[in-house]
C-alpha cells in the first residue's frame, strides 16, 4: 500500500514561505500604522530642520525683504509651535 508520506512534501511546500512573507508584511504594516506612527526616523527629520524647512524658508523670505519684521515674528511663533526648536515640555 502506497501512502502520501513516502512521496515527499509535494508542491505545497512552496506555499509556506509565501505565508510567512505575508505574516511579516502584515506585522510591519500594522506596526507602522499604529506604534511607529509618532516616531521620526532619520529620513523624516531633514525637512523640519534642513535648509528646506519652513523656518529656514521664512528666514530667507525675511532676509530678501519679502516680509517685514512683524510678519516674520508672527509666523515664526506659529512655526515654533508646530515644528518646535525646543522641546514642548521645557516649560518656557
PDB file of N, CA and C in Angstrom:
ATOM      1  N   UNK A   1       0.837  -1.169   0.000  1.00  0.00           N
ATOM      2  CA  UNK A   1       0.000   0.000   0.000  1.00  0.00           C
ATOM      3  C   UNK A   1       0.889   1.242   0.000  1.00  0.00           C
ATOM      4  N   UNK A   2       0.621   2.141  -0.885  1.00  0.00           N
ATOM      5  CA  UNK A   2       1.416   3.349  -1.038  1.00  0.00           C
ATOM      6  C   UNK A   2       0.681   4.522  -0.392  1.00  0.00           C
ATOM      7  N   UNK A   3       1.378   5.254   0.505  1.00  0.00           N
ATOM      8  CA  UNK A   3       0.760   6.402   1.163  1.00  0.00           C
ATOM      9  C   UNK A   3       1.472   7.669   0.735  1.00  0.00           C
ATOM     10  N   UNK A   4       0.887   8.791   1.039  1.00  0.00           N
ATOM     11  CA  UNK A   4       1.475  10.072   0.675  1.00  0.00           C
ATOM     12  C   UNK A   4       2.732  10.391   1.476  1.00  0.00           C
ATOM     13  N   UNK A   5       2.938   9.747   2.595  1.00  0.00           N
ATOM     14  CA  UNK A   5       4.088  10.021   3.437  1.00  0.00           C
ATOM     15  C   UNK A   5       5.399   9.663   2.746  1.00  0.00           C
ATOM     16  N   UNK A   6       5.370   8.749   1.794  1.00  0.00           N
ATOM     17  CA  UNK A   6       6.589   8.321   1.124  1.00  0.00           C
ATOM     18  C   UNK A   6       6.840   9.065  -0.179  1.00  0.00           C
ATOM     19  N   UNK A   7       5.933   9.926  -0.583  1.00  0.00           N
ATOM     20  CA  UNK A   7       6.098  10.634  -1.846  1.00  0.00           C
ATOM     21  C   UNK A   7       6.792  11.991  -1.670  1.00  0.00           C
ATOM     22  N   UNK A   8       7.132  12.396  -0.484  1.00  0.00           N
ATOM     23  CA  UNK A   8       7.782  13.679  -0.246  1.00  0.00           C
ATOM     24  C   UNK A   8       6.755  14.749   0.091  1.00  0.00           C
ATOM     25  N   UNK A   9       7.227  15.967   0.312  1.00  0.00           N
ATOM     26  CA  UNK A   9       6.319  17.012   0.771  1.00  0.00           C
ATOM     27  C   UNK A   9       5.357  17.509  -0.305  1.00  0.00           C
ATOM     28  N   UNK A  10       5.689  17.381  -1.544  1.00  0.00           N
ATOM     29  CA  UNK A  10       4.796  17.831  -2.609  1.00  0.00           C
ATOM     30  C   UNK A  10       4.967  19.314  -2.904  1.00  0.00           C
ATOM     31  N   UNK A  11       4.233  19.826  -3.862  1.00  0.00           N
ATOM     32  CA  UNK A  11       4.399  21.228  -4.269  1.00  0.00           C
ATOM     33  C   UNK A  11       3.863  22.237  -3.249  1.00  0.00           C
ATOM     34  N   UNK A  12       3.064  21.806  -2.292  1.00  0.00           N
ATOM     35  CA  UNK A  12       2.506  22.741  -1.309  1.00  0.00           C
ATOM     36  C   UNK A  12       3.576  23.328  -0.415  1.00  0.00           C
ATOM     37  N   UNK A  13       4.773  22.704  -0.363  1.00  0.00           N
ATOM     38  CA  UNK A  13       5.849  23.221   0.476  1.00  0.00           C
ATOM     39  C   UNK A  13       6.302  24.597  -0.012  1.00  0.00           C
ATOM     40  N   UNK A  14       6.112  24.912  -1.274  1.00  0.00           N
ATOM     41  CA  UNK A  14       6.465  26.226  -1.810  1.00  0.00           C
ATOM     42  C   UNK A  14       5.510  27.310  -1.314  1.00  0.00           C
ATOM     43  N   UNK A  15       4.356  26.925  -0.851  1.00  0.00           N
ATOM     44  CA  UNK A  15       3.368  27.872  -0.350  1.00  0.00           C
ATOM     45  C   UNK A  15       3.737  28.405   1.030  1.00  0.00           C
ATOM     46  N   UNK A  16       4.471  27.626   1.813  1.00  0.00           N
ATOM     47  CA  UNK A  16       4.818  28.001   3.184  1.00  0.00           C
ATOM     48  C   UNK A  16       5.638  29.299   3.266  1.00  0.00           C
ATOM     49  N   UNK A  17       6.680  29.525   2.454  1.00  0.00           N
ATOM     50  CA  UNK A  17       7.389  30.816   2.518  1.00  0.00           C
ATOM     51  C   UNK A  17       6.497  32.004   2.166  1.00  0.00           C
ATOM     52  N   UNK A  18       5.544  31.813   1.288  1.00  0.00           N
ATOM     53  CA  UNK A  18       4.615  32.894   0.950  1.00  0.00           C
ATOM     54  C   UNK A  18       3.730  33.254   2.137  1.00  0.00           C
ATOM     55  N   UNK A  19       3.334  32.262   2.901  1.00  0.00           N
ATOM     56  CA  UNK A  19       2.528  32.521   4.092  1.00  0.00           C
ATOM     57  C   UNK A  19       3.344  33.316   5.109  1.00  0.00           C
ATOM     58  N   UNK A  20       4.598  32.929   5.330  1.00  0.00           N
ATOM     59  CA  UNK A  20       5.439  33.654   6.277  1.00  0.00           C
ATOM     60  C   UNK A  20       5.725  35.076   5.794  1.00  0.00           C
ATOM     61  N   UNK A  21       5.936  35.267   4.507  1.00  0.00           N
ATOM     62  CA  UNK A  21       6.150  36.615   3.974  1.00  0.00           C
ATOM     63  C   UNK A  21       4.909  37.479   4.208  1.00  0.00           C
ATOM     64  N   UNK A  22       3.740  36.910   4.007  1.00  0.00           N
ATOM     65  CA  UNK A  22       2.504  37.653   4.247  1.00  0.00           C
ATOM     66  C   UNK A  22       2.359  38.025   5.721  1.00  0.00           C
ATOM     67  N   UNK A  23       2.748  37.123   6.618  1.00  0.00           N
ATOM     68  CA  UNK A  23       2.672  37.410   8.050  1.00  0.00           C
ATOM     69  C   UNK A  23       3.624  38.551   8.414  1.00  0.00           C
ATOM     70  N   UNK A  24       4.849  38.500   7.916  1.00  0.00           N
ATOM     71  CA  UNK A  24       5.830  39.544   8.231  1.00  0.00           C
ATOM     72  C   UNK A  24       5.371  40.893   7.670  1.00  0.00           C
ATOM     73  N   UNK A  25       4.897  40.923   6.447  1.00  0.00           N
ATOM     74  CA  UNK A  25       4.429  42.177   5.836  1.00  0.00           C
ATOM     75  C   UNK A  25       3.245  42.742   6.614  1.00  0.00           C
ATOM     76  N   UNK A  26       2.350  41.889   7.048  1.00  0.00           N
ATOM     77  CA  UNK A  26       1.193  42.339   7.821  1.00  0.00           C
ATOM     78  C   UNK A  26       1.620  42.926   9.164  1.00  0.00           C
ATOM     79  N   UNK A  27       2.540  42.275   9.855  1.00  0.00           N
ATOM     80  CA  UNK A  27       3.001  42.773  11.150  1.00  0.00           C
ATOM     81  C   UNK A  27       3.696  44.125  10.991  1.00  0.00           C
ATOM     82  N   UNK A  28       4.565  44.254  10.004  1.00  0.00           N
ATOM     83  CA  UNK A  28       5.269  45.524   9.789  1.00  0.00           C
ATOM     84  C   UNK A  28       4.277  46.627   9.435  1.00  0.00           C
ATOM     85  N   UNK A  29       3.300  46.329   8.603  1.00  0.00           N
ATOM     86  CA  UNK A  29       2.299  47.330   8.229  1.00  0.00           C
ATOM     87  C   UNK A  29       1.485  47.782   9.431  1.00  0.00           C
ATOM     88  N   UNK A  30       1.068  46.859  10.254  1.00  0.00           N
ATOM     89  CA  UNK A  30       0.289  47.213  11.448  1.00  0.00           C
ATOM     90  C   UNK A  30       1.128  48.055  12.407  1.00  0.00           C
ATOM     91  N   UNK A  31       2.388  47.684  12.600  1.00  0.00           N
ATOM     92  CA  UNK A  31       3.250  48.459  13.486  1.00  0.00           C
ATOM     93  C   UNK A  31       3.494  49.866  12.949  1.00  0.00           C
ATOM     94  N   UNK A  32       3.686  49.991  11.652  1.00  0.00           N
ATOM     95  CA  UNK A  32       3.922  51.322  11.070  1.00  0.00           C
ATOM     96  C   UNK A  32       2.701  52.215  11.201  1.00  0.00           C
ATOM     97  N   UNK A  33       1.526  51.640  11.128  1.00  0.00           N
ATOM     98  CA  UNK A  33       0.299  52.445  11.202  1.00  0.00           C
ATOM     99  C   UNK A  33      -0.126  52.742  12.629  1.00  0.00           C
ATOM    100  N   UNK A  34       0.414  52.031  13.610  1.00  0.00           N
ATOM    101  CA  UNK A  34      -0.008  52.251  14.991  1.00  0.00           C
ATOM    102  C   UNK A  34       1.155  52.705  15.870  1.00  0.00           C
ATOM    103  N   UNK A  35       2.044  51.833  16.213  1.00  0.00           N
ATOM    104  CA  UNK A  35       3.082  52.100  17.200  1.00  0.00           C
ATOM    105  C   UNK A  35       4.133  53.072  16.682  1.00  0.00           C
ATOM    106  N   UNK A  36       4.615  52.859  15.473  1.00  0.00           N
ATOM    107  CA  UNK A  36       5.708  53.668  14.944  1.00  0.00           C
ATOM    108  C   UNK A  36       5.234  54.964  14.311  1.00  0.00           C
ATOM    109  N   UNK A  37       3.958  55.283  14.356  1.00  0.00           N
ATOM    110  CA  UNK A  37       3.412  56.441  13.654  1.00  0.00           C
ATOM    111  C   UNK A  37       3.976  57.767  14.168  1.00  0.00           C
ATOM    112  N   UNK A  38       4.116  57.938  15.482  1.00  0.00           N
ATOM    113  CA  UNK A  38       4.558  59.206  16.039  1.00  0.00           C
ATOM    114  C   UNK A  38       6.057  59.403  16.032  1.00  0.00           C
ATOM    115  N   UNK A  39       6.812  58.357  15.814  1.00  0.00           N
ATOM    116  CA  UNK A  39       8.267  58.468  15.848  1.00  0.00           C
ATOM    117  C   UNK A  39       8.786  59.017  14.536  1.00  0.00           C
ATOM    118  N   UNK A  40       9.879  59.739  14.655  1.00  0.00           N
ATOM    119  CA  UNK A  40      10.511  60.277  13.459  1.00  0.00           C
ATOM    120  C   UNK A  40      11.809  59.537  13.205  1.00  0.00           C
ATOM    121  N   UNK A  41      11.937  59.061  12.005  1.00  0.00           N
ATOM    122  CA  UNK A  41      13.183  58.421  11.612  1.00  0.00           C
ATOM    123  C   UNK A  41      14.139  59.456  11.041  1.00  0.00           C
ATOM    124  N   UNK A  42      15.346  59.048  10.729  1.00  0.00           N
ATOM    125  CA  UNK A  42      16.317  59.997  10.186  1.00  0.00           C
ATOM    126  C   UNK A  42      15.895  60.552   8.834  1.00  0.00           C
ATOM    127  N   UNK A  43      15.060  59.830   8.106  1.00  0.00           N
ATOM    128  CA  UNK A  43      14.607  60.291   6.797  1.00  0.00           C
ATOM    129  C   UNK A  43      13.490  61.318   6.915  1.00  0.00           C
ATOM    130  N   UNK A  44      12.821  61.410   8.057  1.00  0.00           N
ATOM    131  CA  UNK A  44      11.713  62.343   8.218  1.00  0.00           C
ATOM    132  C   UNK A  44      12.129  63.648   8.878  1.00  0.00           C
ATOM    133  N   UNK A  45      13.248  63.682   9.570  1.00  0.00           N
ATOM    134  CA  UNK A  45      13.661  64.865  10.304  1.00  0.00           C
ATOM    135  C   UNK A  45      14.325  65.931   9.446  1.00  0.00           C
ATOM    136  N   UNK A  46      14.794  65.555   8.263  1.00  0.00           N
ATOM    137  CA  UNK A  46      15.526  66.501   7.430  1.00  0.00           C
ATOM    138  C   UNK A  46      14.679  67.677   6.980  1.00  0.00           C
ATOM    139  N   UNK A  47      13.451  67.437   6.610  1.00  0.00           N
ATOM    140  CA  UNK A  47      12.606  68.518   6.093  1.00  0.00           C
ATOM    141  C   UNK A  47      12.271  69.540   7.177  1.00  0.00           C
ATOM    142  N   UNK A  48      12.247  69.123   8.425  1.00  0.00           N
ATOM    143  CA  UNK A  48      11.897  70.026   9.510  1.00  0.00           C
ATOM    144  C   UNK A  48      13.085  70.894   9.909  1.00  0.00           C
ATOM    145  N   UNK A  49      14.297  70.354   9.859  1.00  0.00           N
ATOM    146  CA  UNK A  49      15.446  71.084  10.362  1.00  0.00           C
ATOM    147  C   UNK A  49      16.483  71.389   9.287  1.00  0.00           C
ATOM    148  N   UNK A  50      16.255  71.035   8.053  1.00  0.00           N
ATOM    149  CA  UNK A  50      17.224  71.252   6.995  1.00  0.00           C
ATOM    150  C   UNK A  50      17.070  72.619   6.357  1.00  0.00           C
ATOM    151  N   UNK A  51      17.745  72.777   5.234  1.00  0.00           N
ATOM    152  CA  UNK A  51      17.695  74.069   4.541  1.00  0.00           C
ATOM    153  C   UNK A  51      16.348  74.313   3.868  1.00  0.00           C
ATOM    154  N   UNK A  52      15.542  73.272   3.716  1.00  0.00           N
ATOM    155  CA  UNK A  52      14.210  73.421   3.118  1.00  0.00           C
ATOM    156  C   UNK A  52      13.109  73.426   4.174  1.00  0.00           C
ATOM    157  N   UNK A  53      13.480  73.583   5.425  1.00  0.00           N
ATOM    158  CA  UNK A  53      12.486  73.601   6.485  1.00  0.00           C
ATOM    159  C   UNK A  53      11.664  74.893   6.399  1.00  0.00           C
ATOM    160  N   UNK A  54      10.454  74.879   6.919  1.00  0.00           N
ATOM    161  CA  UNK A  54       9.632  76.090   6.893  1.00  0.00           C
ATOM    162  C   UNK A  54      10.272  77.264   7.631  1.00  0.00           C
ATOM    163  N   UNK A  55      10.993  76.997   8.708  1.00  0.00           N
ATOM    164  CA  UNK A  55      11.635  78.072   9.466  1.00  0.00           C
ATOM    165  C   UNK A  55      12.765  78.691   8.648  1.00  0.00           C
ATOM    166  N   UNK A  56      13.538  77.845   7.950  1.00  0.00           N
ATOM    167  CA  UNK A  56      14.616  78.366   7.106  1.00  0.00           C
ATOM    168  C   UNK A  56      14.054  79.160   5.933  1.00  0.00           C
ATOM    169  N   UNK A  57      12.964  78.681   5.353  1.00  0.00           N
ATOM    170  CA  UNK A  57      12.339  79.411   4.240  1.00  0.00           C
ATOM    171  C   UNK A  57      11.809  80.766   4.710  1.00  0.00           C
ATOM    172  N   UNK A  58      11.257  80.803   5.915  1.00  0.00           N
ATOM    173  CA  UNK A  58      10.769  82.060   6.471  1.00  0.00           C
ATOM    174  C   UNK A  58      11.931  83.031   6.674  1.00  0.00           C
ATOM    175  N   UNK A  59      13.054  82.535   7.161  1.00  0.00           N
ATOM    176  CA  UNK A  59      14.228  83.374   7.338  1.00  0.00           C
ATOM    177  C   UNK A  59      14.744  83.941   6.021  1.00  0.00           C
ATOM    178  N   UNK A  60      14.715  83.115   4.972  1.00  0.00           N
ATOM    179  CA  UNK A  60      15.141  83.609   3.655  1.00  0.00           C
ATOM    180  C   UNK A  60      14.193  84.670   3.120  1.00  0.00           C
ATOM    181  N   UNK A  61      12.895  84.485   3.346  1.00  0.00           N
ATOM    182  CA  UNK A  61      11.928  85.493   2.887  1.00  0.00           C
ATOM    183  C   UNK A  61      12.120  86.819   3.609  1.00  0.00           C
ATOM    184  N   UNK A  62      12.415  86.729   4.920  1.00  0.00           N
ATOM    185  CA  UNK A  62      12.663  87.947   5.693  1.00  0.00           C
ATOM    186  C   UNK A  62      13.952  88.621   5.217  1.00  0.00           C
ATOM    187  N   UNK A  63      14.970  87.825   4.979  1.00  0.00           N
ATOM    188  CA  UNK A  63      16.258  88.382   4.550  1.00  0.00           C
ATOM    189  C   UNK A  63      16.166  89.027   3.174  1.00  0.00           C
ATOM    190  N   UNK A  64      15.321  88.481   2.313  1.00  0.00           N
ATOM    191  CA  UNK A  64      15.202  89.057   0.968  1.00  0.00           C
ATOM    192  C   UNK A  64      14.252  90.253   0.930  1.00  0.00           C
ATOM    193  N   UNK A  65      13.544  90.506   2.027  1.00  0.00           N
ATOM    194  CA  UNK A  65      12.666  91.664   2.091  1.00  0.00           C
ATOM    195  C   UNK A  65      11.240  91.399   1.646  1.00  0.00           C
ATOM    196  N   UNK A  66      10.869  90.156   1.440  1.00  0.00           N
ATOM    197  CA  UNK A  66       9.502  89.822   1.033  1.00  0.00           C
ATOM    198  C   UNK A  66       8.500  90.100   2.148  1.00  0.00           C
ATOM    199  N   UNK A  67       8.923  89.902   3.403  1.00  0.00           N
ATOM    200  CA  UNK A  67       8.042  90.155   4.544  1.00  0.00           C
ATOM    201  C   UNK A  67       8.761  91.082   5.519  1.00  0.00           C
ATOM    202  N   UNK A  68       7.972  91.813   6.310  1.00  0.00           N
ATOM    203  CA  UNK A  68       8.584  92.727   7.280  1.00  0.00           C
ATOM    204  C   UNK A  68       8.822  92.003   8.610  1.00  0.00           C
ATOM    205  N   UNK A  69       9.393  92.737   9.574  1.00  0.00           N
ATOM    206  CA  UNK A  69       9.794  92.136  10.834  1.00  0.00           C
ATOM    207  C   UNK A  69       8.607  91.639  11.650  1.00  0.00           C
ATOM    208  N   UNK A  70       7.510  92.381  11.667  1.00  0.00           N
ATOM    209  CA  UNK A  70       6.327  91.949  12.420  1.00  0.00           C
ATOM    210  C   UNK A  70       5.762  90.646  11.857  1.00  0.00           C
ATOM    211  N   UNK A  71       5.662  90.596  10.544  1.00  0.00           N
ATOM    212  CA  UNK A  71       5.162  89.379   9.891  1.00  0.00           C
ATOM    213  C   UNK A  71       6.091  88.203  10.179  1.00  0.00           C
ATOM    214  N   UNK A  72       7.400  88.451  10.142  1.00  0.00           N
ATOM    215  CA  UNK A  72       8.382  87.401  10.431  1.00  0.00           C
ATOM    216  C   UNK A  72       8.174  86.824  11.829  1.00  0.00           C
ATOM    217  N   UNK A  73       8.052  87.682  12.847  1.00  0.00           N
ATOM    218  CA  UNK A  73       7.913  87.199  14.212  1.00  0.00           C
ATOM    219  C   UNK A  73       6.575  86.495  14.438  1.00  0.00           C
ATOM    220  N   UNK A  74       5.512  86.969  13.797  1.00  0.00           N
ATOM    221  CA  UNK A  74       4.211  86.296  13.929  1.00  0.00           C
ATOM    222  C   UNK A  74       4.274  84.890  13.342  1.00  0.00           C
ATOM    223  N   UNK A  75       4.823  84.791  12.148  1.00  0.00           N
ATOM    224  CA  UNK A  75       4.898  83.477  11.506  1.00  0.00           C
ATOM    225  C   UNK A  75       5.880  82.554  12.219  1.00  0.00           C
ATOM    226  N   UNK A  76       6.971  83.095  12.728  1.00  0.00           N
ATOM    227  CA  UNK A  76       7.941  82.285  13.447  1.00  0.00           C
ATOM    228  C   UNK A  76       7.340  81.697  14.720  1.00  0.00           C
ATOM    229  N   UNK A  77       6.502  82.471  15.408  1.00  0.00           N
ATOM    230  CA  UNK A  77       5.882  81.932  16.623  1.00  0.00           C
ATOM    231  C   UNK A  77       4.942  80.773  16.292  1.00  0.00           C
ATOM    232  N   UNK A  78       4.237  80.873  15.180  1.00  0.00           N
ATOM    233  CA  UNK A  78       3.354  79.773  14.767  1.00  0.00           C
ATOM    234  C   UNK A  78       4.183  78.546  14.380  1.00  0.00           C
ATOM    235  N   UNK A  79       5.262  78.769  13.637  1.00  0.00           N
ATOM    236  CA  UNK A  79       6.102  77.643  13.231  1.00  0.00           C
ATOM    237  C   UNK A  79       6.808  77.007  14.422  1.00  0.00           C
ATOM    238  N   UNK A  80       7.182  77.799  15.413  1.00  0.00           N
ATOM    239  CA  UNK A  80       7.799  77.239  16.616  1.00  0.00           C
ATOM    240  C   UNK A  80       6.827  76.329  17.360  1.00  0.00           C
ATOM    241  N   UNK A  81       5.554  76.688  17.360  1.00  0.00           N
ATOM    242  CA  UNK A  81       4.559  75.820  17.999  1.00  0.00           C
ATOM    243  C   UNK A  81       4.409  74.515  17.237  1.00  0.00           C
ATOM    244  N   UNK A  82       4.439  74.604  15.916  1.00  0.00           N
ATOM    245  CA  UNK A  82       4.214  73.413  15.104  1.00  0.00           C
ATOM    246  C   UNK A  82       5.453  72.527  15.013  1.00  0.00           C
ATOM    247  N   UNK A  83       6.602  73.106  14.701  1.00  0.00           N
ATOM    248  CA  UNK A  83       7.805  72.322  14.462  1.00  0.00           C
ATOM    249  C   UNK A  83       8.754  72.321  15.645  1.00  0.00           C
ATOM    250  N   UNK A  84       8.631  73.327  16.484  1.00  0.00           N
ATOM    251  CA  UNK A  84       9.350  73.407  17.744  1.00  0.00           C
ATOM    252  C   UNK A  84      10.854  73.230  17.673  1.00  0.00           C
ATOM    253  N   UNK A  85      11.570  74.284  17.921  1.00  0.00           N
ATOM    254  CA  UNK A  85      13.020  74.174  18.002  1.00  0.00           C
ATOM    255  C   UNK A  85      13.426  73.659  19.370  1.00  0.00           C
ATOM    256  N   UNK A  86      12.578  73.809  20.350  1.00  0.00           N
ATOM    257  CA  UNK A  86      12.871  73.327  21.693  1.00  0.00           C
ATOM    258  C   UNK A  86      11.759  72.352  22.104  1.00  0.00           C
ATOM    259  N   UNK A  87      12.046  71.471  23.062  1.00  0.00           N
ATOM    260  CA  UNK A  87      11.029  70.506  23.485  1.00  0.00           C
ATOM    261  C   UNK A  87       9.793  71.186  24.051  1.00  0.00           C
ATOM    262  N   UNK A  88       8.655  70.591  23.825  1.00  0.00           N
ATOM    263  CA  UNK A  88       7.386  71.158  24.308  1.00  0.00           C
ATOM    264  C   UNK A  88       7.282  71.112  25.827  1.00  0.00           C
ATOM    265  N   UNK A  89       7.977  70.180  26.468  1.00  0.00           N
ATOM    266  CA  UNK A  89       7.907  70.024  27.916  1.00  0.00           C
ATOM    267  C   UNK A  89       8.914  70.902  28.650  1.00  0.00           C
ATOM    268  N   UNK A  90       9.555  71.830  27.946  1.00  0.00           N
ATOM    269  CA  UNK A  90      10.590  72.653  28.574  1.00  0.00           C
ATOM    270  C   UNK A  90       9.991  73.638  29.568  1.00  0.00           C
ATOM    271  N   UNK A  91       8.728  73.977  29.414  1.00  0.00           N
ATOM    272  CA  UNK A  91       8.070  74.875  30.359  1.00  0.00           C
ATOM    273  C   UNK A  91       8.429  76.336  30.156  1.00  0.00           C
ATOM    274  N   UNK A  92       8.942  76.682  28.996  1.00  0.00           N
ATOM    275  CA  UNK A  92       9.302  78.079  28.737  1.00  0.00           C
ATOM    276  C   UNK A  92       8.154  78.847  28.159  1.00  0.00           C
TER     277      UNK A  92
END
